[in-house]
Amino acid sequence: MSTFWRYIRIQLFVLLCGIVGPIFLAIYFATGPDPMLEWMFWTGLLVTAADVLIALGITAFGAHSAARTAELEARGVLALAQITGIHETNTRINEQPLVKLDLSITGPGLTPFTAQDRVVASVSRLPMITNRKLVAIVDPTTNEYQIDWERSALVGGLMPATFTVSEDNHTYDLTGQSGPLLEILQILKAHGIGMNNMVDLRANPAARQQVQAVVRQSAVQQVPAPAAMAPSAPVTAPTGPSTAQRLQELETLRATGAITDAEYAAKRQQIIEAL
């Protein structure tokens, strides 16, 4: 969307919120010059001017933000942002908690660094935050970064990730495998391929070969060792998350304001008593 049309949309919204200004001007000019209504003219003029300035400011900020995002996408590096801490801020935006995240960011060609970021823990983002693995796009020169929530959903296992290799006549499921998926995202970005629901790499043999290598390597690593497949060794299906994982998820729910302190204490006691 061009900056002009973005401004028009924002200006219409701001005028709708501050419609009293245009209304006062319309009444003043409709009734003709009247000293008794002169206050309407000046009030309407000031409010309308404020509406225009606010719309221009929002448009400029949005354009700058969009330009910075585009610049990061063009020259930035995809990195893994591991969440090492989640802190409450006691602030809510649109009834959704604002949390502070401690991040440890690593990526190809980057010196690992730590950072803090404040994010809105919306319903769609909460599972990614709980998973503690996010994708960030980082400027390798300044270490300036932005969290990429769409790519984070894929790496975090919230989106299906299946790859069909025609040569093998097989479809591989890499859903939730953060390492291989991040590597594949880095390959796609290096070749200028966007992240779509369905990516066909037949038109790009180089990218296709690299992605297939990652997929096959991941499939090999998933195959259990022969000793583990011996019939004498009983296989026990996982019964659910470990106690540590349950306690960590509980900590995240409290930090994001999803549960109260009383609910946190009660659920924590239940988990400990079940040991």
mmCIF file of C-alpha atoms in Angstrom:
data_model
loop_
_atom_site.group_PDB
_atom_site.id
_atom_site.type_symbol
_atom_site.label_atom_id
_atom_site.label_comp_id
_atom_site.label_asym_id
_atom_site.label_seq_id
_atom_site.Cartn_x
_atom_site.Cartn_y
_atom_site.Cartn_z
ATOM 1 C CA MET A 1 0.000 0.000 0.000
ATOM 2 C CA SER A 2 1.399 3.423 -0.949
ATOM 3 C CA THR A 3 2.068 6.093 1.681
ATOM 4 C CA PHE A 4 -0.645 8.318 0.148
ATOM 5 C CA TRP A 5 -3.420 5.733 0.508
ATOM 6 C CA ARG A 6 -2.176 4.797 3.973
ATOM 7 C CA TYR A 7 -2.489 8.461 4.927
ATOM 8 C CA ILE A 8 -6.019 8.693 3.461
ATOM 9 C CA ARG A 9 -7.178 5.693 5.492
ATOM 10 C CA ILE A 10 -5.606 6.982 8.689
ATOM 11 C CA GLN A 11 -6.964 10.493 8.107
ATOM 12 C CA LEU A 12 -10.501 9.190 7.643
ATOM 13 C CA PHE A 13 -10.214 7.157 10.844
ATOM 14 C CA VAL A 14 -8.837 10.107 12.841
ATOM 15 C CA LEU A 15 -11.529 12.412 11.499
ATOM 16 C CA LEU A 16 -14.137 9.856 12.501
ATOM 17 C CA CYS A 17 -12.732 9.820 16.045
ATOM 18 C CA GLY A 18 -12.448 13.628 16.169
ATOM 19 C CA ILE A 19 -15.504 14.383 14.052
ATOM 20 C CA VAL A 20 -16.583 17.244 16.320
ATOM 21 C CA GLY A 21 -14.136 19.569 14.510
ATOM 22 C CA PRO A 22 -15.586 19.141 11.011
ATOM 23 C CA ILE A 23 -19.103 19.234 12.467
ATOM 24 C CA PHE A 24 -18.469 22.596 14.148
ATOM 25 C CA LEU A 25 -17.056 24.000 10.898
ATOM 26 C CA ALA A 26 -20.005 22.685 8.904
ATOM 27 C CA ILE A 27 -22.507 24.252 11.313
ATOM 28 C CA TYR A 28 -20.667 27.568 11.316
ATOM 29 C CA PHE A 29 -20.538 27.868 7.513
ATOM 30 C CA ALA A 30 -24.072 26.485 7.072
ATOM 31 C CA THR A 31 -25.618 29.100 9.332
ATOM 32 C CA GLY A 32 -23.589 31.938 7.910
ATOM 33 C CA PRO A 33 -21.245 34.312 9.749
ATOM 34 C CA ASP A 34 -22.643 34.751 13.240
ATOM 35 C CA PRO A 35 -20.639 36.350 16.069
ATOM 36 C CA MET A 36 -22.456 34.068 18.516
ATOM 37 C CA LEU A 37 -21.080 30.991 16.717
ATOM 38 C CA GLU A 38 -17.577 32.274 16.136
ATOM 39 C CA TRP A 39 -16.293 29.988 18.893
ATOM 40 C CA MET A 40 -17.475 27.058 16.779
ATOM 41 C CA PHE A 41 -15.291 28.209 13.892
ATOM 42 C CA TRP A 42 -12.113 28.453 15.961
ATOM 43 C CA THR A 43 -12.785 25.292 17.948
ATOM 44 C CA GLY A 44 -13.651 23.353 14.792
ATOM 45 C CA LEU A 45 -10.568 24.719 13.027
ATOM 46 C CA LEU A 46 -8.244 23.748 15.870
ATOM 47 C CA VAL A 47 -9.724 20.249 16.254
ATOM 48 C CA THR A 48 -9.603 19.625 12.497
ATOM 49 C CA ALA A 49 -6.005 20.853 12.308
ATOM 50 C CA ALA A 50 -5.113 18.536 15.197
ATOM 51 C CA ASP A 51 -6.786 15.646 13.348
ATOM 52 C CA VAL A 52 -4.666 16.332 10.263
ATOM 53 C CA LEU A 53 -1.431 16.590 12.254
ATOM 54 C CA ILE A 54 -2.175 13.376 14.145
ATOM 55 C CA ALA A 55 -2.909 11.527 10.891
ATOM 56 C CA LEU A 56 0.312 12.851 9.331
ATOM 57 C CA GLY A 57 2.296 11.752 12.395
ATOM 58 C CA ILE A 58 0.815 8.255 12.422
ATOM 59 C CA THR A 59 1.394 7.912 8.673
ATOM 60 C CA ALA A 60 5.025 9.016 8.986
ATOM 61 C CA PHE A 61 5.632 6.598 11.853
ATOM 62 C CA GLY A 62 3.988 3.738 9.957
ATOM 63 C CA ALA A 63 5.950 4.503 6.801
ATOM 64 C CA HIS A 64 9.218 4.603 8.740
ATOM 65 C CA SER A 65 8.397 1.336 10.498
ATOM 66 C CA ALA A 66 7.453 -0.343 7.213
ATOM 67 C CA ALA A 67 10.651 0.905 5.578
ATOM 68 C CA ARG A 68 12.765 -0.389 8.469
ATOM 69 C CA THR A 69 11.036 -3.765 8.319
ATOM 70 C CA ALA A 70 11.652 -3.966 4.569
ATOM 71 C CA GLU A 71 15.303 -3.024 5.081
ATOM 72 C CA LEU A 72 15.737 -5.687 7.750
ATOM 73 C CA GLU A 73 14.083 -8.260 5.513
ATOM 74 C CA ALA A 74 16.443 -7.348 2.673
ATOM 75 C CA ARG A 75 19.747 -7.395 4.559
ATOM 76 C CA GLY A 76 18.991 -9.002 7.912
ATOM 77 C CA VAL A 77 19.858 -12.468 9.180
ATOM 78 C CA LEU A 78 17.322 -14.946 10.499
ATOM 79 C CA ALA A 79 18.307 -15.903 14.033
ATOM 80 C CA LEU A 80 16.953 -17.986 16.887
ATOM 81 C CA ALA A 81 15.767 -15.861 19.826
ATOM 82 C CA GLN A 82 15.662 -18.154 22.841
ATOM 83 C CA ILE A 83 13.469 -16.803 25.652
ATOM 84 C CA THR A 84 15.408 -17.050 28.909
ATOM 85 C CA GLY A 85 13.018 -15.079 31.081
ATOM 86 C CA ILE A 86 9.460 -13.739 31.110
ATOM 87 C CA HIS A 87 8.492 -10.802 33.327
ATOM 88 C CA GLU A 88 5.174 -9.186 34.112
ATOM 89 C CA THR A 89 4.795 -5.459 33.412
ATOM 90 C CA ASN A 90 1.321 -5.017 34.958
ATOM 91 C CA THR A 91 0.280 -3.336 31.717
ATOM 92 C CA ARG A 92 -2.465 -4.411 29.349
ATOM 93 C CA ILE A 93 -3.033 -3.255 25.787
ATOM 94 C CA ASN A 94 -6.507 -3.909 24.382
ATOM 95 C CA GLU A 95 -7.119 -6.218 27.358
ATOM 96 C CA GLN A 96 -4.014 -8.275 26.492
ATOM 97 C CA PRO A 97 -0.979 -8.448 28.810
ATOM 98 C CA LEU A 98 2.274 -6.714 27.898
ATOM 99 C CA VAL A 99 5.244 -8.835 28.994
ATOM 100 C CA LYS A 100 8.992 -8.294 29.004
ATOM 101 C CA LEU A 101 11.114 -11.050 27.473
ATOM 102 C CA ASP A 102 14.773 -11.792 28.113
ATOM 103 C CA LEU A 103 16.212 -13.056 24.825
ATOM 104 C CA SER A 104 19.402 -14.861 23.881
ATOM 105 C CA ILE A 105 19.884 -14.386 20.143
ATOM 106 C CA THR A 106 22.144 -16.543 17.972
ATOM 107 C CA GLY A 107 22.431 -16.840 14.212
ATOM 108 C CA PRO A 108 24.823 -17.432 11.323
ATOM 109 C CA GLY A 109 27.517 -14.755 11.155
ATOM 110 C CA LEU A 110 26.306 -13.139 14.386
ATOM 111 C CA THR A 111 28.109 -12.794 17.682
ATOM 112 C CA PRO A 112 25.557 -14.146 20.191
ATOM 113 C CA PHE A 113 23.971 -11.362 22.211
ATOM 114 C CA THR A 114 21.228 -10.829 24.748
ATOM 115 C CA ALA A 115 18.350 -8.383 24.594
ATOM 116 C CA GLN A 116 15.079 -7.472 26.229
ATOM 117 C CA ASP A 117 11.845 -6.851 24.379
ATOM 118 C CA ARG A 118 8.315 -5.910 25.385
ATOM 119 C CA VAL A 119 5.613 -7.745 23.463
ATOM 120 C CA VAL A 120 1.860 -8.118 23.687
ATOM 121 C CA ALA A 121 1.126 -11.688 24.756
ATOM 122 C CA SER A 122 -1.962 -12.148 22.596
ATOM 123 C CA VAL A 123 -3.801 -15.450 22.376
ATOM 124 C CA SER A 124 -2.015 -16.303 19.126
ATOM 125 C CA ARG A 125 1.432 -15.392 20.486
ATOM 126 C CA LEU A 126 1.126 -17.039 23.908
ATOM 127 C CA PRO A 127 1.938 -20.592 22.672
ATOM 128 C CA MET A 128 5.071 -19.260 20.933
ATOM 129 C CA ILE A 129 6.133 -17.450 24.097
ATOM 130 C CA THR A 130 5.486 -20.562 26.178
ATOM 131 C CA ASN A 131 7.554 -22.600 23.709
ATOM 132 C CA ARG A 132 10.421 -20.140 24.373
ATOM 133 C CA LYS A 133 11.723 -20.255 20.812
ATOM 134 C CA LEU A 134 11.189 -17.285 18.513
ATOM 135 C CA VAL A 135 12.617 -16.224 15.168
ATOM 136 C CA ALA A 136 14.184 -12.777 14.941
ATOM 137 C CA ILE A 137 15.480 -10.960 11.893
ATOM 138 C CA VAL A 138 18.693 -9.184 12.891
ATOM 139 C CA ASP A 139 20.782 -6.448 11.312
ATOM 140 C CA PRO A 140 24.286 -8.013 11.440
ATOM 141 C CA THR A 141 25.928 -4.587 11.649
ATOM 142 C CA THR A 142 23.970 -3.016 14.507
ATOM 143 C CA ASN A 143 22.261 -6.060 16.098
ATOM 144 C CA GLU A 144 18.956 -4.222 15.713
ATOM 145 C CA TYR A 145 16.236 -6.841 15.431
ATOM 146 C CA GLN A 146 12.547 -7.529 15.085
ATOM 147 C CA ILE A 147 10.659 -10.633 16.152
ATOM 148 C CA ASP A 148 9.110 -12.374 13.140
ATOM 149 C CA TRP A 149 5.928 -13.876 14.530
ATOM 150 C CA GLU A 150 4.923 -15.644 11.318
ATOM 151 C CA ARG A 151 8.224 -17.505 11.050
ATOM 152 C CA SER A 152 8.145 -18.090 14.820
ATOM 153 C CA ALA A 153 4.818 -19.904 14.461
ATOM 154 C CA LEU A 154 6.382 -22.286 11.938
ATOM 155 C CA VAL A 155 9.533 -22.930 13.973
ATOM 156 C CA GLY A 156 7.498 -23.318 17.157
ATOM 157 C CA GLY A 157 5.307 -26.048 15.696
ATOM 158 C CA LEU A 158 2.093 -24.014 15.523
ATOM 159 C CA MET A 159 1.988 -24.415 11.745
ATOM 160 C CA PRO A 160 2.323 -27.725 9.864
ATOM 161 C CA ALA A 161 5.612 -28.164 8.029
ATOM 162 C CA THR A 162 5.564 -30.975 5.484
ATOM 163 C CA PHE A 163 7.964 -31.349 2.563
ATOM 164 C CA THR A 164 7.360 -33.547 -0.454
ATOM 165 C CA VAL A 165 10.456 -34.783 -2.291
ATOM 166 C CA SER A 166 9.424 -36.098 -5.694
ATOM 167 C CA GLU A 167 12.665 -38.049 -6.164
ATOM 168 C CA ASP A 168 11.961 -40.006 -2.978
ATOM 169 C CA ASN A 169 8.218 -40.181 -3.629
ATOM 170 C CA HIS A 170 7.820 -39.360 0.045
ATOM 171 C CA THR A 171 6.478 -36.581 2.250
ATOM 172 C CA TYR A 172 8.490 -35.650 5.318
ATOM 173 C CA ASP A 173 6.898 -34.047 8.372
ATOM 174 C CA LEU A 174 9.211 -31.593 10.141
ATOM 175 C CA THR A 175 6.502 -29.937 12.238
ATOM 176 C CA GLY A 176 7.967 -28.589 15.465
ATOM 177 C CA GLN A 177 11.605 -29.311 14.571
ATOM 178 C CA SER A 178 12.990 -25.848 15.204
ATOM 179 C CA GLY A 179 16.581 -26.478 14.074
ATOM 180 C CA PRO A 180 15.902 -27.858 10.571
ATOM 181 C CA LEU A 181 12.995 -25.468 10.002
ATOM 182 C CA LEU A 182 15.069 -22.408 10.883
ATOM 183 C CA GLU A 183 17.794 -23.647 8.538
ATOM 184 C CA ILE A 184 15.234 -24.052 5.742
ATOM 185 C CA LEU A 185 13.870 -20.554 6.384
ATOM 186 C CA GLN A 186 17.408 -19.194 6.138
ATOM 187 C CA ILE A 187 17.877 -20.971 2.789
ATOM 188 C CA LEU A 188 14.608 -19.595 1.424
ATOM 189 C CA LYS A 189 15.480 -16.071 2.550
ATOM 190 C CA ALA A 190 18.956 -16.306 0.988
ATOM 191 C CA HIS A 191 17.297 -17.134 -2.338
ATOM 192 C CA GLY A 192 14.693 -14.382 -1.985
ATOM 193 C CA ILE A 193 11.811 -16.821 -1.579
ATOM 194 C CA GLY A 194 8.976 -15.618 0.633
ATOM 195 C CA MET A 195 7.260 -17.735 3.236
ATOM 196 C CA ASN A 196 3.969 -18.874 1.741
ATOM 197 C CA ASN A 197 1.624 -21.660 2.740
ATOM 198 C CA MET A 198 2.788 -23.624 -0.294
ATOM 199 C CA VAL A 199 6.296 -23.171 -1.692
ATOM 200 C CA ASP A 200 7.216 -24.836 -4.997
ATOM 201 C CA LEU A 201 10.985 -24.933 -5.433
ATOM 202 C CA ARG A 202 11.081 -26.590 -8.842
ATOM 203 C CA ALA A 203 11.808 -23.222 -10.436
ATOM 204 C CA ASN A 204 14.857 -22.753 -8.208
ATOM 205 C CA PRO A 205 17.050 -25.892 -8.410
ATOM 206 C CA ALA A 206 19.762 -24.539 -6.095
ATOM 207 C CA ALA A 207 17.355 -23.727 -3.273
ATOM 208 C CA ARG A 208 15.512 -26.977 -3.862
ATOM 209 C CA GLN A 209 18.688 -29.032 -3.528
ATOM 210 C CA GLN A 210 19.674 -27.299 -0.301
ATOM 211 C CA VAL A 211 16.213 -27.686 1.255
ATOM 212 C CA GLN A 212 16.049 -31.355 0.259
ATOM 213 C CA ALA A 213 19.426 -31.954 1.920
ATOM 214 C CA VAL A 214 18.158 -30.472 5.185
ATOM 215 C CA VAL A 215 14.902 -32.449 4.995
ATOM 216 C CA ARG A 216 16.670 -35.752 4.326
ATOM 217 C CA GLN A 217 19.243 -35.138 7.044
ATOM 218 C CA SER A 218 16.468 -34.405 9.503
ATOM 219 C CA ALA A 219 14.665 -37.603 8.475
ATOM 220 C CA VAL A 220 17.839 -39.638 9.034
ATOM 221 C CA GLN A 221 18.255 -38.191 12.510
ATOM 222 C CA GLN A 222 14.686 -39.166 13.386
ATOM 223 C CA VAL A 223 15.290 -42.869 12.632
ATOM 224 C CA PRO A 224 15.961 -44.710 15.932
ATOM 225 C CA ALA A 225 19.216 -46.599 16.340
ATOM 226 C CA PRO A 226 19.057 -50.417 15.773
ATOM 227 C CA ALA A 227 19.703 -51.148 19.439
ATOM 228 C CA ALA A 228 16.720 -49.060 20.409
ATOM 229 C CA MET A 229 14.560 -51.135 18.055
ATOM 230 C CA ALA A 230 15.377 -54.466 19.727
ATOM 231 C CA PRO A 231 12.180 -56.358 20.642
ATOM 232 C CA SER A 232 13.455 -56.988 24.164
ATOM 233 C CA ALA A 233 13.408 -53.294 24.944
ATOM 234 C CA PRO A 234 9.885 -52.197 25.884
ATOM 235 C CA VAL A 235 8.747 -48.939 24.382
ATOM 236 C CA THR A 236 6.774 -46.663 26.643
ATOM 237 C CA ALA A 237 4.653 -43.978 25.039
ATOM 238 C CA PRO A 238 5.161 -40.519 26.487
ATOM 239 C CA THR A 239 2.516 -39.740 29.062
ATOM 240 C CA GLY A 240 2.719 -35.967 28.772
ATOM 241 C CA PRO A 241 4.950 -33.025 29.630
ATOM 242 C CA SER A 242 7.492 -33.426 32.412
ATOM 243 C CA THR A 243 7.063 -31.812 35.806
ATOM 244 C CA ALA A 244 9.650 -29.181 34.916
ATOM 245 C CA GLN A 245 7.805 -28.344 31.700
ATOM 246 C CA ARG A 246 4.486 -28.085 33.534
ATOM 247 C CA LEU A 247 5.991 -25.781 36.154
ATOM 248 C CA GLN A 248 7.633 -23.659 33.452
ATOM 249 C CA GLU A 249 4.367 -23.336 31.535
ATOM 250 C CA LEU A 250 2.658 -22.360 34.790
ATOM 251 C CA GLU A 251 5.291 -19.647 35.342
ATOM 252 C CA THR A 252 4.620 -18.333 31.835
ATOM 253 C CA LEU A 253 0.869 -18.231 32.386
ATOM 254 C CA ARG A 254 1.355 -16.216 35.578
ATOM 255 C CA ALA A 255 3.876 -13.874 33.941
ATOM 256 C CA THR A 256 1.506 -13.122 31.083
ATOM 257 C CA GLY A 257 -1.421 -12.537 33.425
ATOM 258 C CA ALA A 258 -3.399 -15.519 32.127
ATOM 259 C CA ILE A 259 -3.896 -16.804 35.699
ATOM 260 C CA THR A 260 -3.965 -15.078 39.085
ATOM 261 C CA ASP A 261 -1.400 -15.559 41.851
ATOM 262 C CA ALA A 262 -3.922 -17.648 43.785
ATOM 263 C CA GLU A 263 -4.557 -19.915 40.794
ATOM 264 C CA TYR A 264 -0.813 -20.174 40.255
ATOM 265 C CA ALA A 265 -0.178 -21.243 43.862
ATOM 266 C CA ALA A 266 -2.997 -23.829 43.780
ATOM 267 C CA LYS A 267 -1.902 -25.384 40.482
ATOM 268 C CA ARG A 268 1.751 -25.436 41.544
ATOM 269 C CA GLN A 269 0.827 -27.251 44.744
ATOM 270 C CA GLN A 270 -1.160 -29.817 42.709
ATOM 271 C CA ILE A 271 1.837 -30.501 40.479
ATOM 272 C CA ILE A 272 4.200 -30.897 43.432
ATOM 273 C CA GLU A 273 1.786 -33.180 45.303
ATOM 274 C CA ALA A 274 1.550 -35.427 42.217
ATOM 275 C CA LEU A 275 5.297 -36.232 42.367
#
